Every structure is written in structure tokens, then in C-alpha cells.
Amino acid sequence: MVNFNYSPVTEKVLEDLALILGKQNISTDEEKIESYSRDEVAPHLWKEKHVAEVVCFPESVEQVSALMRYANEHRIPVTPRGAGTGLSGGAVPAFRGIELSFEKMNRILDVDLKNLTITVEPGVVTSEINRTAASFGLLYAGDPCSGDASFIGGNVAENAGGNKVIKYGPTGGSVLGMEVVLADGSVSWFGGKRRKDVTGYDFVHLMVGSEGTLGIITKIVLKLMPLPAYVVDLLVPFKDIPTAMEFVPRIMLEGKVTPSSIEFMDGAAIRLAERFLSTRLPCDDAEAHLIIQLEGVDRETLSDDLERIGDLCLAHGALEVFVADNRNTRDKLWKARKSVAEAVWAYAPIQVANEDIVVPTSEVPELMAELDRIAREKSILYVSYGHVGDGNMHVTLYLEGETPDWKEILEDGRLELYRVVRRLGGTLTGEHGVGLKRAEYIPMFLDEAQIDLIRRVKLAFDPNNILNPGKIVPWE
Amino acid sequence: MVNFNYSPVTEKVLEDLALILGKQNISTDEEKIESYSRDEVAPHLWKEKHVAEVVCFPESVEQVSALMRYANEHRIPVTPRGAGTGLSGGAVPAFRGIELSFEKMNRILDVDLKNLTITVEPGVVTSEINRTAASFGLLYAGDPCSGDASFIGGNVAENAGGNKVIKYGPTGGSVLGMEVVLADGSVSWFGGKRRKDVTGYDFVHLMVGSEGTLGIITKIVLKLMPLPAYVVDLLVPFKDIPTAMEFVPRIMLEGKVTPSSIEFMDGAAIRLAERFLSTRLPCDDAEAHLIIQLEGVDRETLSDDLERIGDLCLAHGALEVFVADNRNTRDKLWKARKSVAEAVWAYAPIQVANEDIVVPTSEVPELMAELDRIAREKSILYVSYGHVGDGNMHVTLYLEGETPDWKEILEDGRLELYRVVRRLGGTLTGEHGVGLKRAEYIPMFLDEAQIDLIRRVKLAFDPNNILNPGKIVPWE
């Protein structure tokens, strides 16, 4: 069904690419290729080595268009790439070819105060968008933990989630439109500066999360909204995970408020973060911590919300409620939360499996109980943290010490965990994407009819299968 | 490219359908077929008569699946249908065949208080979902003007908008998952009771707004959220349309609040509504009225918001600010707003063109000025109203008295209006859908590459092109 007979990047191809992009915008330097062929999935976890043949750095949509037309004619795979902060191998070139970096397309093109939009190129760093919006008193709601490094293009391609999904939705919830270069080099616009649009299919949100397999995004129109004037974070320790998990659904249902975040760190996660940052957080011997973020247009309402939610916490097993209402304390708290992944990376041994599972929020307590059971039965250690408010949990399974069969042990634990997730009505990935890392597990979560549809839609967009081939579903 | 060689519904087919659905669930009664082959587009506006050959009333997903398998094998077109409140001919059977009504699949299956979801069959009336959610202190945010009659299945298929899009997004913003019967009868689930999900392509939101051309939706999981405790509406008359339009963007930017609605009625619309409902609204001689709806968790904040927004209105040309803060006054106000379409229908002559255009909100003032110019130049009358907060304006162009060439005159005005909309970065339809009515105008708004993609994605889902054929893009 699918053509994987790609052409190699010959000297002739390199010459042609240099004509299209300019000599300064292509590189065959071995180290550079090596580093641009990675994301944050540790290379030792891949079954084989994945390295592009050339890295390209386009500067304009015209260059991207000409490059795609050429690659399509010559059957050369193209793997688009943001900042390389991905966690699923989405930007890893599974079939060699061209690695397409967007670091030179990094301009904020337009902040539109009448339409409350910001239009950007894909290579803009996410937090630059947050800051720019804030400087106009506006909010861009995307907030992935990697926001200080990731590119918005990657956020859109992966539909990055992060810390504010419960209130604002994932990245896709902020995307109103995009300029797209299709596989054959033609340029089209999906959506625009419009708050409503049912003219044709919703290709905007089909593109969001499609991991660079359907087209190359070259401009993005993002929605802005009024910046909440007051924000407060609660750090709420609980003695154990079940008590914390049972409490979570009460926040919205009984607290009558939609927080902007409900985050979770287990004891191991918080202690790793402390060690990584050389800092201390209150009650760090508790086995579960929630961070609850509330926003308000005025101070008094927020105080009321705060008191109501605080009381609710204490009535349901919280050991304490710490209020972070100034920037310093809030920054410290979020720095800890956002550093967990990096801290795990820094201290956990190389024998790891990083998960991004999702279950209906009601099932989080059972998921956590099952995780604990699996870990004990199989003598696996784990750290867990994540976006508990939307049921998206990051679990790192790992082994301590030297074990020759560590891959098999962790794989066994991973599969058992996936079976639990499936039984609970959950799914494989909430925000990191399927990419190359998870494609083999897709048949556990999507039926054959849907997998077949994914392949057919992919080929409807990209008949020669040159756009980031080998991703999302099993192809072989 | 596309097969339109369909088989007729013969006696044998009717017998087979009776076996699949039960005799009581199919009808060939002429009057019934005639009435189920319509939506709210006046039949006299179609270029030819569109009538199905049989109406089917499935009671279960198993029946829908068996029916689709049969129709696919026998190449019989299937047009799914909600309550028939559509405004684009989406449910009109362009190629005859089977009209598939969901009125018997009308159960609310599950209200899940832990996950804040409600799961429904497609034939549930929209406002029943709003009421059910409210009875648990929860909000279902979908609020199309036709909500007391429309089915949720139709809302999802058209991505219905309505009055609260500015704060909550259109119907699609509330859809977390769906059970879908594909063209060949296979049954799949897209999404589920999950707040985050990037496992595969976002087929949930591709289905939303796809007008029944990609699959048949048989169950829908909708997101709920805490019901705002306090709601207040402001009715704000302005002396003329430009003053009102120039004011709109200030509400969010300077007022620092995202209202749940910003609606607009011109003087003609408000006076038509008054006549239709035999009622009076304040300041009904003003040429522009805004309805601004604010929500809050507590009364004091809402008072503060109210005062701030009220002052802002008065500082920018509002003639008066009327506050509707009790249910009776609010109901009266919204009844007027929601009845405009029906009032136009009741009193405007049959020589009409009902539009659903969208422009970036900043361009609404120019759109309205251009509309007025076009109407004057071509001696066309108009009523305008709609969801000005998200740039989605309903414009009814009409002629008074008898004019033999009324179709040409209105078509001329319509095309001129579309050219303006296109120039302003707008689009053809914001919430009513393309359907049969607007397919011919698609090439004015989408480029050839995108139209081609729409056709290819359609055929990836439905290779025999039996699902609601002839809609969304021109096919011939």
C-alpha cells in the first residue's frame, strides 16, 4: 500500500537544495546532522540509529514550498523539526532524507489588538509568545512545561498540552488558522483570523497534532484573551496518593470553579525536583502534592475562591494548604513542577520508560493503585507526576542498578500498564504524541478501521508518503 | 474521479431495509418523504427538487451499521438528518436514496459527575442537554438559537455555533468523543471521556462540521463544566451601526472580561422580532442593539464587571444600558434575539438570501458599511443580526413587491457581498454549514489545493461516495 522506496540524498540533490535554499541554509556536517536527528528521547532507546542525510534551514514559505516540490518529485523524505524538545521521536528522521529545521523562521509577524490574535512563524519559542501577549495585557494560553525552549511549530504539530489544559484546552484550542505547505509544494491557508469557520472540513484541527505527517506549517494564527489580573497557586500536600486523587474531582464539582491548573507530583517527584534545583518545598515528606492554580479578574473574588477551595482541601485530607500569591513564591513552585521531567532525566538511571498516559479523571485513583501494584509485582521503581486535572499522567518506570535484561523488564511493565489504561477507558498519549516511539503500541488503543483511516488520510494529503514517514501508526 | 452512479431504491431494497430495521422503521409515505427531505432552507430556493426514496428511523448503532454495510455494497446514497432545523440543505438528499432520521435514537445515556461529561445519542434535542446539565449544577456550553428544536447530532455535524462561542467555542469545543459508523458499516470510537488525547489524528474534530459526509455519529461524549452561579445580560442600544461596531472590540480589550455573548441586532431585526412576539423592547427606535452577557461565580464580582462594562458602553456612544438581571427580563430579551431568524422568515417576502458570513471582528464595521452600500446601489433591502462578538453576521437580503428577476438581483447582491467578505479576510459560513446551498461558492473562498484535499479526504473515508454525496464542495 505504501511507498517506502525513497531516493538517497546524492551530491546532485545537495547542489539542488543549495540552489533552492542558499548554501548557508543546508548542512551536511556530521555532528550537526547527528544532533538535529534527535529529540529528547534518549538515542539509546531506539532499536536502530536514525540519522538524516542533510539538515535544511529554510527562511521563507517560498523556500519551503520549493523544497517540498523538489522532495516530492524526487521522493525524498522530509522530517520537520521544532526545537527538538519532543518526547516521542516526532522529529527523528525514521527514513533518513531531509531534516527540516525551522529555527530561522522565528518571527512574530503580527499582534492584532482588535482581533485578539498573534500571528507567528513556526520557529518562535513558545514562552516568547506568552511574554509578548502579556506585554499587551493579553494571555496566550498555551503552557507546555518545555515552553522556555520549545517552538510553537512543534507545539502545534504535537498538540502540546501542559499545565492549563483543564481551563483553556491544549495548544489546538488556541489555533485559529495556519499557512500550510502541502506535500507537493502548494501553499494553502486553513482557517484565519476568524473565531468561527465551517467553510469546508476543519483542516486546522486535523493539522494540529498530526506530527508533521500531513503538511508543513509555515504561519500560525493564535487566539489571545484578556490576561487574568490575579493569579494564585495553592500547594496542597496529602499523606498519600489515593487521598489526593479522590479529592481532585471535588475541586470543580463542589468548588464550583474551573482552575487554570490542577497538577500532581508524587513524593519521589517532588524530592527529585528539590535535589535538582537545590531547594526545599514545604511538607516534602508528603507522598502526594497538588498544585491548584486559580485566576480572577479581581482580588476579592479570588480570595473567596481561594478560601472555598482551601477549606475543601482541608475537609478532604489535605495536610496543609500553602498559598503562593506573590511572583517569587509562585515562580519557585512552578519551577519545581516544570523541572520534574528534567530532574528524572538527570538522576534516574538510563534504564527508563517515560509515559504520557491519559485516563478519564475518575479513573486516576485506580490507575495509580494499579501502577503501584505493577511496580511492586515486577520490582520496578517509578516516579509519577503530571496534569491530574485532565487525567494526563506522566509515569517514569525505571530500574536501579545494573540489569542486563532491563529492556524486557521495563517493556513488560509498560505493556501491563497500557493494558490497565485501556481497561480504564484511557489512551496511549495525551500530549507528547505517538511519533516513532509509540507507533507500535497503537493497535492496543485504536481499532483496525481507525488505523486504516489514518493511513488513508495521510496518503490523501501526501500520496508519495514523503512527509515524516513511518510515524503515528505502524506502517510495515 | 467520483462515482455518482448510484442504485435506485427498488422494492427489493425496501424489503432488505425492512429486514435490517424492522418494517416500522422505514417509510415510503410520500408526504413523509417530502417533509423529511427538507430542512429550513425554503424549497423554492433550490434549483431542482430534492426528494429521498425512503426514510429510515434506526433505533440502535447495530441497525445503523447494518444499514451502512448494505448501502455501501449496493451503492445507495445515505443522507443523515437531525431535526431538520439546518440552514444549508445539509440534510437535503441531493442524490435521492435513503434519508436517515435519528429521531428514535434520542436517549441521554450517561451523566458522569466525576468526569463532568454527558453522553448522548444524536437524536437528543439540544436544550434537553442544557437542562439536564443544569439540573446537576453543570453547564453544557452549546447554545445555538435553534436549541429548543435542533438535535445534538445535527449540531455536531454542522459544528453549530450560537450565542456563547466567544467564551466557550462552537459545538466542537464541547465534543470529547464519539461513536461513529463508517461508510462500510464498521463501528469505531474517536476520542472518549478524555480531556487530552493525541493518539492518532484528531478525527473527533474532523468529524465535527463534516456534515455527515465522513461517517454517521451514533454516540457523543460532551464536556460539562461548573454552571456559572450568576448571569446578567445588558441590552445596549446605539444610535447607529458604526458606533456599535466600533465599540465591540473594546469590551474584551478595555473591559478585561470575556463575555459569554456579544450579540447584535440592527433596528430592522429588533422591530421584526417585536412584531413577531407582540412585545416591546426598550429604545427600539435605535438602529443598533448589542446584547452583552456576563457570567460570574459570585454576585459582587459580577456587579463590578457590570459597572465597568456599563461605563465603557456609555463612554463610547451607547444611548442607554439596560440591565436584565432576573430570569423574566433575561428570557424576554433572549426570546427576542433568538426569534429574529423566525421573524424574518415570517414577514420577509419569499425573495430572500439568508447569509451566515464571518469576518475578523475588526472588519465588522467595514463589512456593515459595505453591506449598506451594496444594498443602496442595488436597491436591495436587508436585515442584519448575529454573533458580532465572533464576527459571524447573519444578513438577510430581500426584495419587496413583485420582481420577476428577483433571483438574479439577489444573486448579484450576494456575490458582491461575498467579494467584500473575501477581501476582508472573512469566509462563507460560520455556523450554518456549506451543505448543498453554498457548495457552488466554495471556490471563492478555498483554493483549488484545499478543495482537492477535501474531496480526497472525503473519499478516504467513503470510497464509494455514498455518505451525503454532493455536499461541501462542488463535485461536478
Coordinates of C-alpha atoms in Angstrom, one line a residue, chain A residues 112-116 136-138 158-159 161-162 165 170 182 186-190 193-203 205-206 208-211 213-214 224-227 246 249 252-253 256-258 297-298 300-301 304-305 308 356 358-363 387 389-390 392 425-434 442 445-447 449-450 453-454 456-463 472, chain B residues 112-116 136-138 158-159 161-162 165 170 182 186-190 193-203 205-206 208-211 213-214 224-227 246 249 252-253 256-258 297-298 300-301 304-305 308 356 358-363 387 389-390 392 425-434 442 445-447 449-450 453-454 456-463 472:
Chain A
D112 CA -3.6 42.2 16.4
L113 CA -5.2 44.0 19.3
K114 CA -8.6 44.4 17.6
N115 CA -9.0 40.7 16.7
L116 CA -7.0 39.5 19.8
F136 CA -0.2 43.9 25.9
G137 CA -2.3 42.7 28.8
L138 CA -3.3 39.6 26.9
E158 CA 2.1 17.7 18.6
N159 CA -0.9 19.5 20.0
G161 CA -0.8 20.1 26.4
G162 CA 0.8 21.4 29.5
V165 CA -5.5 22.4 29.6
P170 CA -4.4 22.1 24.6
L182 CA 1.4 20.7 1.2
S186 CA 1.4 24.0 -3.0
V187 CA 0.6 26.6 -0.3
S188 CA -2.8 26.9 1.3
W189 CA -4.4 28.6 4.3
F190 CA -6.6 26.7 6.7
K193 CA -8.3 35.4 11.9
R194 CA -11.8 34.1 12.4
R195 CA -13.5 33.0 15.5
K196 CA -15.9 30.8 13.6
D197 CA -15.5 28.9 10.4
V198 CA -17.3 25.9 9.0
T199 CA -16.3 26.5 5.4
G200 CA -15.0 23.1 4.4
Y201 CA -13.6 20.5 6.7
D202 CA -11.8 21.5 9.9
F203 CA -8.3 21.0 8.5
H205 CA -7.5 20.9 13.9
L206 CA -6.6 17.9 11.7
V208 CA -2.9 20.2 14.9
G209 CA -1.3 17.1 16.4
S210 CA -0.6 15.5 13.0
E211 CA 3.1 15.5 13.8
T213 CA 2.8 14.0 8.5
L214 CA 0.2 16.0 6.6
L224 CA -5.4 35.7 22.6
M225 CA -7.7 36.7 25.5
P226 CA -7.7 39.1 28.4
L227 CA -4.9 38.3 30.8
E246 CA -10.0 11.1 45.3
P249 CA -12.9 15.8 41.1
M252 CA -14.7 21.6 40.1
L253 CA -17.8 19.8 41.2
K256 CA -17.7 25.4 41.6
V257 CA -14.7 26.8 39.8
T258 CA -12.5 25.8 36.9
V297 CA -10.3 39.4 37.4
D298 CA -10.4 40.9 40.9
E300 CA -11.7 39.8 46.2
T301 CA -13.3 37.1 44.2
D304 CA -13.2 34.0 48.1
D305 CA -12.4 31.2 45.7
R308 CA -13.5 28.0 49.5
D356 CA 2.3 10.1 28.9
V358 CA -4.4 9.5 29.9
V359 CA -7.4 8.1 31.7
P360 CA -10.8 9.6 32.4
T361 CA -10.1 11.7 35.5
S362 CA -12.4 9.5 37.6
E363 CA -10.1 6.6 36.9
H387 CA -1.7 17.0 34.8
G389 CA -6.9 17.7 36.4
D390 CA -7.2 16.3 32.9
N392 CA -2.9 13.0 31.9
G425 CA -11.0 3.9 29.0
G426 CA -7.8 5.7 28.7
T427 CA -5.3 6.2 25.9
L428 CA -1.6 6.0 25.0
T429 CA -0.6 9.6 24.8
G430 CA -2.1 12.9 26.0
E431 CA 0.4 15.5 24.8
H432 CA 3.8 14.0 23.8
G433 CA 2.5 12.4 20.7
V434 CA 2.8 9.0 19.1
I442 CA -1.2 2.0 18.5
F445 CA -5.6 1.6 21.6
L446 CA -7.1 2.1 18.1
D447 CA -9.1 -0.4 16.1
A449 CA -10.8 0.6 11.0
Q450 CA -9.3 3.7 12.5
L453 CA -8.4 5.6 8.1
I454 CA -5.3 7.3 9.5
R456 CA -5.7 6.7 4.1
V457 CA -6.0 10.3 5.2
K458 CA -2.2 10.5 5.4
L459 CA -2.0 9.4 1.8
A460 CA -4.8 11.7 0.7
F461 CA -2.6 14.5 1.9
D462 CA 0.8 13.0 0.9
P463 CA 0.4 10.4 -1.8
I472 CA 1.8 7.7 14.2
Chain B
D112 CA -20.9 11.4 34.6
L113 CA -20.4 13.7 37.6
K114 CA -16.9 12.6 38.2
N115 CA -15.6 13.2 34.7
L116 CA -18.0 16.1 34.0
F136 CA -26.8 18.9 38.2
G137 CA -25.3 22.4 38.6
L138 CA -23.4 22.0 35.4
E158 CA -22.6 21.2 11.4
N159 CA -20.4 22.5 14.2
G161 CA -22.2 28.0 16.8
G162 CA -24.7 30.2 18.5
V165 CA -18.9 30.9 21.1
P170 CA -18.7 26.3 19.0
L182 CA -18.1 4.4 8.9
S186 CA -17.7 -0.7 10.7
V187 CA -18.0 1.0 14.1
S188 CA -15.2 2.9 15.7
W189 CA -14.7 5.3 18.6
F190 CA -12.9 8.6 18.1
K193 CA -14.2 10.6 28.2
R194 CA -10.7 12.1 28.0
R195 CA -9.6 15.7 28.3
K196 CA -6.4 15.2 26.3
D197 CA -5.7 12.7 23.5
V198 CA -3.1 12.9 20.8
T199 CA -3.3 9.2 20.0
G200 CA -3.7 9.3 16.2
Y201 CA -5.2 12.1 14.1
D202 CA -7.9 14.3 15.7
F203 CA -10.7 12.6 13.9
H205 CA -12.8 17.4 15.3
L206 CA -12.6 16.4 11.6
V208 CA -17.3 17.9 13.8
G209 CA -18.7 20.1 11.0
S210 CA -18.2 17.4 8.3
E211 CA -22.0 17.5 7.6
T213 CA -20.1 13.2 4.7
L214 CA -17.5 11.2 6.5
L224 CA -19.6 19.8 31.0
M225 CA -18.3 22.4 33.4
P226 CA -19.4 24.2 36.5
L227 CA -22.6 26.3 35.9
E246 CA -16.5 50.2 16.7
P249 CA -13.6 45.1 20.4
M252 CA -12.6 42.4 25.9
L253 CA -9.6 44.6 25.4
K256 CA -10.8 43.0 30.6
V257 CA -13.5 40.3 30.6
T258 CA -14.6 37.6 28.2
V297 CA -19.2 32.8 40.3
D298 CA -20.3 35.5 42.8
E300 CA -20.2 41.1 43.8
T301 CA -17.6 40.4 41.0
D304 CA -18.2 45.1 39.4
D305 CA -17.9 43.7 35.8
R308 CA -17.2 48.6 34.4
D356 CA -24.0 33.4 7.6
V358 CA -17.8 35.7 9.0
V359 CA -15.1 38.3 9.1
P360 CA -12.3 39.1 11.5
T361 CA -14.1 41.1 14.3
S362 CA -12.1 44.2 13.5
E363 CA -13.6 44.2 10.0
H387 CA -22.9 37.0 16.8
G389 CA -18.5 39.1 19.2
D390 CA -17.1 36.5 16.9
N392 CA -20.3 36.0 12.5
G425 CA -10.3 38.1 5.3
G426 CA -13.6 36.5 6.0
T427 CA -15.4 33.4 5.0
L428 CA -18.6 31.9 3.6
T429 CA -20.2 30.3 6.6
G430 CA -19.6 30.5 10.3
E431 CA -22.2 28.1 11.8
H432 CA -24.8 27.1 9.2
G433 CA -22.5 25.0 7.1
V434 CA -21.9 24.7 3.4
I442 CA -16.7 27.4 -2.2
F445 CA -13.1 31.1 -0.5
L446 CA -11.0 28.0 -0.7
D447 CA -8.1 27.5 -3.2
A449 CA -5.5 22.7 -3.4
Q450 CA -7.8 22.7 -0.4
L453 CA -7.9 17.8 -0.3
I454 CA -11.5 17.9 0.8
R456 CA -9.6 13.3 -1.3
V457 CA -10.3 13.1 2.5
K458 CA -14.0 12.5 1.8
L459 CA -13.1 9.6 -0.5
A460 CA -10.5 8.2 2.0
F461 CA -13.4 7.9 4.5
D462 CA -16.1 7.0 1.9
P463 CA -14.6 5.4 -1.2
I472 CA -19.5 20.9 0.9

